[in-house]
DNA sequence: CTTTAAACGATAAAAGTTATTGTTTAAACT
DNA sequence: AGTTTAAACAATAACTTTTATCGTTTAAAG
């Protein structure tokens, strides 16, 4: 009865070896594209179907077990759902990092300027990571 | 020698009737998905090829005549390049609006917290527009 | 243990995007 | 204005990505 098992059950997802491996991979690596996830999964399950990856990403998104992060100049990456946060994206090596930023002031400003009821903020900051500088 | 002609020439794009219509459509409607653009173009050019839309979007992106906006829960939309700005996206009707917000403080904060050299910020605020409330 | 609905792998089908080819045309140059 | 040429065009084939189908396996409940 490990950690990922409980997490999957909490999101009404049946616990399978494939899903446990997806959860672990995303937990360890943070952010992964669909392709990356598929190739990592192939190492553990040499005959896993690509359709299984697609279907699990879908249902995991529906059940908010994971989140999709759309990056400006690259393929989407996926991550385990956690507290809302922004992203740093290195335009040289493609690395993606989390960063906690207080967006309350900005969101409040936006609600005053516009007539929108804002529910969520998606911020991706593009730049060059320490390693690539 | 209209306005869109000059704009296209400024971005090293050969001026064709199709491109003038794309520029006008994006100028008038603000943000359009590839499909929307294709269908609007079909009204003016009943036999325009979908490949022409794809190719023009590509070269216009390359030459920074237009920008792509990736929305969290919807297809990408495209817009004429203008001063950097954030977006409001209505999760009910799909409307997309521009909003000018000063992100300097936030970006400065992010550069201090991380070791990234930040070059651009992409912010999409999801919510409910005035009409849909 | 059974039972059963869900998940799986394999693979076909559909949708989305890019490449190819012959024709047309915008723009440069007489 | 007429000629030339490279780029853009429409048509469509090829390729990639995503989704649907189907027979089999398995997680979870009883
Ligand atoms: Mn993240
Ligand atoms: Mn915009
Ligand atoms: Zn980097
Ligand atoms: Zn709306």
PDB file of C-alpha atoms in Angstrom, chain B:
ATOM      1  CA  UNK B   1      -0.207  50.387 -51.153  1.00  0.00           C
ATOM      2  CA  UNK B   2      -2.310  49.757 -48.072  1.00  0.00           C
ATOM      3  CA  UNK B   3      -1.359  49.229 -44.464  1.00  0.00           C
ATOM      4  CA  UNK B   4      -1.183  45.434 -44.486  1.00  0.00           C
ATOM      5  CA  UNK B   5       1.011  45.529 -47.567  1.00  0.00           C
ATOM      6  CA  UNK B   6       3.604  47.576 -45.732  1.00  0.00           C
ATOM      7  CA  UNK B   7       3.350  45.391 -42.650  1.00  0.00           C
ATOM      8  CA  UNK B   8       3.980  42.256 -44.715  1.00  0.00           C
ATOM      9  CA  UNK B   9       6.895  43.877 -46.538  1.00  0.00           C
ATOM     10  CA  UNK B  10       8.398  44.977 -43.231  1.00  0.00           C
ATOM     11  CA  UNK B  11       8.567  41.309 -42.272  1.00  0.00           C
ATOM     12  CA  UNK B  12      10.058  40.202 -45.593  1.00  0.00           C
ATOM     13  CA  UNK B  13       6.862  38.556 -46.709  1.00  0.00           C
ATOM     14  CA  UNK B  14       5.824  38.659 -50.327  1.00  0.00           C
ATOM     15  CA  UNK B  15       2.450  40.361 -50.630  1.00  0.00           C
ATOM     16  CA  UNK B  16      -0.305  38.116 -51.938  1.00  0.00           C
ATOM     17  CA  UNK B  17      -4.100  38.468 -51.791  1.00  0.00           C
ATOM     18  CA  UNK B  18      -4.208  35.474 -49.432  1.00  0.00           C
ATOM     19  CA  UNK B  19      -1.714  37.037 -47.038  1.00  0.00           C
ATOM     20  CA  UNK B  20      -3.463  40.391 -47.083  1.00  0.00           C
ATOM     21  CA  UNK B  21      -6.676  38.614 -46.133  1.00  0.00           C
ATOM     22  CA  UNK B  22      -4.957  36.733 -43.300  1.00  0.00           C
ATOM     23  CA  UNK B  23      -3.500  39.975 -41.966  1.00  0.00           C
ATOM     24  CA  UNK B  24      -6.876  41.683 -42.164  1.00  0.00           C
ATOM     25  CA  UNK B  25      -8.733  38.806 -40.540  1.00  0.00           C
ATOM     26  CA  UNK B  26      -6.308  38.691 -37.618  1.00  0.00           C
ATOM     27  CA  UNK B  27      -6.365  42.466 -37.311  1.00  0.00           C
ATOM     28  CA  UNK B  28     -10.156  42.610 -37.233  1.00  0.00           C
ATOM     29  CA  UNK B  29     -10.824  39.551 -35.069  1.00  0.00           C
ATOM     30  CA  UNK B  30      -7.786  39.787 -32.813  1.00  0.00           C
ATOM     31  CA  UNK B  31      -7.158  36.121 -32.094  1.00  0.00           C
ATOM     32  CA  UNK B  32      -8.029  33.191 -34.337  1.00  0.00           C
ATOM     33  CA  UNK B  33      -7.378  29.470 -34.325  1.00  0.00           C
ATOM     34  CA  UNK B  34      -6.079  27.800 -37.460  1.00  0.00           C
ATOM     35  CA  UNK B  35      -9.516  26.345 -38.171  1.00  0.00           C
ATOM     36  CA  UNK B  36     -11.275  29.650 -37.699  1.00  0.00           C
ATOM     37  CA  UNK B  37      -8.813  31.352 -39.997  1.00  0.00           C
ATOM     38  CA  UNK B  38      -9.250  28.653 -42.633  1.00  0.00           C
ATOM     39  CA  UNK B  39     -13.028  28.977 -42.612  1.00  0.00           C
ATOM     40  CA  UNK B  40     -12.955  32.762 -42.756  1.00  0.00           C
ATOM     41  CA  UNK B  41     -10.505  32.570 -45.645  1.00  0.00           C
ATOM     42  CA  UNK B  42     -12.761  30.119 -47.487  1.00  0.00           C
ATOM     43  CA  UNK B  43     -15.398  32.825 -47.741  1.00  0.00           C
ATOM     44  CA  UNK B  44     -13.078  35.080 -49.709  1.00  0.00           C
ATOM     45  CA  UNK B  45     -11.121  32.355 -51.532  1.00  0.00           C
ATOM     46  CA  UNK B  46     -13.489  29.477 -52.127  1.00  0.00           C
ATOM     47  CA  UNK B  47     -10.689  27.192 -53.295  1.00  0.00           C
ATOM     48  CA  UNK B  48      -7.895  28.143 -50.906  1.00  0.00           C
ATOM     49  CA  UNK B  49      -5.895  25.133 -49.778  1.00  0.00           C
ATOM     50  CA  UNK B  50      -5.574  24.246 -46.117  1.00  0.00           C
ATOM     51  CA  UNK B  51      -1.866  23.794 -46.815  1.00  0.00           C
ATOM     52  CA  UNK B  52      -1.681  27.475 -47.716  1.00  0.00           C
ATOM     53  CA  UNK B  53      -2.992  28.352 -44.265  1.00  0.00           C
ATOM     54  CA  UNK B  54      -0.425  26.085 -42.586  1.00  0.00           C
ATOM     55  CA  UNK B  55       2.445  27.354 -44.683  1.00  0.00           C
ATOM     56  CA  UNK B  56       1.558  30.987 -44.154  1.00  0.00           C
ATOM     57  CA  UNK B  57       1.135  30.568 -40.428  1.00  0.00           C
ATOM     58  CA  UNK B  58       4.566  28.950 -40.363  1.00  0.00           C
ATOM     59  CA  UNK B  59       6.402  31.575 -42.311  1.00  0.00           C
ATOM     60  CA  UNK B  60       4.533  34.382 -40.560  1.00  0.00           C
ATOM     61  CA  UNK B  61       5.602  32.947 -37.210  1.00  0.00           C
ATOM     62  CA  UNK B  62       9.202  32.586 -38.406  1.00  0.00           C
ATOM     63  CA  UNK B  63       9.236  36.200 -39.552  1.00  0.00           C
ATOM     64  CA  UNK B  64       7.466  37.328 -36.352  1.00  0.00           C
ATOM     65  CA  UNK B  65       4.620  38.834 -38.336  1.00  0.00           C
ATOM     66  CA  UNK B  66       2.296  36.867 -36.045  1.00  0.00           C
ATOM     67  CA  UNK B  67       2.501  35.209 -32.631  1.00  0.00           C
ATOM     68  CA  UNK B  68       1.068  31.961 -31.321  1.00  0.00           C
ATOM     69  CA  UNK B  69      -0.859  31.977 -28.046  1.00  0.00           C
ATOM     70  CA  UNK B  70      -1.132  28.572 -26.380  1.00  0.00           C
ATOM     71  CA  UNK B  71      -4.235  28.403 -24.223  1.00  0.00           C
ATOM     72  CA  UNK B  72      -4.483  25.958 -21.293  1.00  0.00           C
ATOM     73  CA  UNK B  73      -7.723  24.226 -22.300  1.00  0.00           C
ATOM     74  CA  UNK B  74      -8.133  25.074 -25.987  1.00  0.00           C
ATOM     75  CA  UNK B  75      -6.466  25.135 -29.367  1.00  0.00           C
ATOM     76  CA  UNK B  76      -3.774  27.689 -30.017  1.00  0.00           C
ATOM     77  CA  UNK B  77      -4.791  31.043 -31.414  1.00  0.00           C
ATOM     78  CA  UNK B  78      -2.734  33.420 -33.544  1.00  0.00           C
ATOM     79  CA  UNK B  79      -2.501  37.201 -33.552  1.00  0.00           C
ATOM     80  CA  UNK B  80      -0.582  39.973 -35.264  1.00  0.00           C
ATOM     81  CA  UNK B  81       2.647  40.710 -33.408  1.00  0.00           C
ATOM     82  CA  UNK B  82       2.357  43.686 -31.105  1.00  0.00           C
ATOM     83  CA  UNK B  83       3.730  44.881 -27.775  1.00  0.00           C
ATOM     84  CA  UNK B  84       4.060  42.038 -25.258  1.00  0.00           C
ATOM     85  CA  UNK B  85       0.869  41.490 -23.314  1.00  0.00           C
ATOM     86  CA  UNK B  86      -1.042  38.943 -21.259  1.00  0.00           C
ATOM     87  CA  UNK B  87      -4.288  37.175 -22.157  1.00  0.00           C
ATOM     88  CA  UNK B  88      -7.670  36.612 -20.605  1.00  0.00           C
ATOM     89  CA  UNK B  89      -9.422  33.447 -21.670  1.00  0.00           C
ATOM     90  CA  UNK B  90     -13.099  32.776 -20.936  1.00  0.00           C
ATOM     91  CA  UNK B  91     -13.534  29.136 -20.007  1.00  0.00           C
ATOM     92  CA  UNK B  92     -17.207  29.249 -20.922  1.00  0.00           C
ATOM     93  CA  UNK B  93     -17.377  30.858 -24.381  1.00  0.00           C
ATOM     94  CA  UNK B  94     -13.726  30.620 -25.393  1.00  0.00           C
ATOM     95  CA  UNK B  95     -13.277  34.345 -25.899  1.00  0.00           C
ATOM     96  CA  UNK B  96      -9.699  35.633 -25.757  1.00  0.00           C
ATOM     97  CA  UNK B  97      -8.832  39.191 -24.772  1.00  0.00           C
ATOM     98  CA  UNK B  98      -5.627  41.154 -24.474  1.00  0.00           C
ATOM     99  CA  UNK B  99      -4.676  42.773 -21.214  1.00  0.00           C
ATOM    100  CA  UNK B 100      -1.678  44.943 -20.434  1.00  0.00           C
ATOM    101  CA  UNK B 101      -0.143  44.109 -17.085  1.00  0.00           C
ATOM    102  CA  UNK B 102       3.149  45.216 -15.665  1.00  0.00           C
ATOM    103  CA  UNK B 103       5.073  42.015 -15.056  1.00  0.00           C
ATOM    104  CA  UNK B 104       8.420  43.674 -14.310  1.00  0.00           C
ATOM    105  CA  UNK B 105       8.212  43.167 -10.555  1.00  0.00           C
ATOM    106  CA  UNK B 106       7.246  39.538 -10.968  1.00  0.00           C
ATOM    107  CA  UNK B 107       9.950  38.846 -13.541  1.00  0.00           C
ATOM    108  CA  UNK B 108      12.562  40.535 -11.369  1.00  0.00           C
ATOM    109  CA  UNK B 109      11.406  38.423  -8.445  1.00  0.00           C
ATOM    110  CA  UNK B 110      11.671  35.270 -10.556  1.00  0.00           C
ATOM    111  CA  UNK B 111      15.225  36.124 -11.673  1.00  0.00           C
ATOM    112  CA  UNK B 112      16.285  36.590  -8.064  1.00  0.00           C
ATOM    113  CA  UNK B 113      14.649  33.388  -6.842  1.00  0.00           C
ATOM    114  CA  UNK B 114      15.987  31.314  -9.718  1.00  0.00           C
ATOM    115  CA  UNK B 115      19.213  31.536 -11.653  1.00  0.00           C
ATOM    116  CA  UNK B 116      17.475  32.008 -14.986  1.00  0.00           C
ATOM    117  CA  UNK B 117      18.026  34.903 -17.365  1.00  0.00           C
ATOM    118  CA  UNK B 118      14.397  35.558 -18.233  1.00  0.00           C
ATOM    119  CA  UNK B 119      13.680  36.868 -21.715  1.00  0.00           C
ATOM    120  CA  UNK B 120       9.945  36.603 -22.093  1.00  0.00           C
ATOM    121  CA  UNK B 121       6.820  36.029 -20.049  1.00  0.00           C
ATOM    122  CA  UNK B 122       3.704  34.226 -21.229  1.00  0.00           C
ATOM    123  CA  UNK B 123       0.703  34.739 -18.982  1.00  0.00           C
ATOM    124  CA  UNK B 124      -2.803  33.434 -19.611  1.00  0.00           C
ATOM    125  CA  UNK B 125      -5.498  34.142 -17.054  1.00  0.00           C
ATOM    126  CA  UNK B 126      -8.435  31.760 -17.194  1.00  0.00           C
ATOM    127  CA  UNK B 127     -11.842  32.831 -15.971  1.00  0.00           C
ATOM    128  CA  UNK B 128     -15.333  33.932 -16.940  1.00  0.00           C
ATOM    129  CA  UNK B 129     -15.916  36.941 -19.148  1.00  0.00           C
ATOM    130  CA  UNK B 130     -18.486  39.631 -18.415  1.00  0.00           C
ATOM    131  CA  UNK B 131     -20.979  38.209 -20.892  1.00  0.00           C
ATOM    132  CA  UNK B 132     -20.843  34.709 -19.407  1.00  0.00           C
ATOM    133  CA  UNK B 133     -21.137  35.690 -15.763  1.00  0.00           C
TER     134      UNK B 133
END
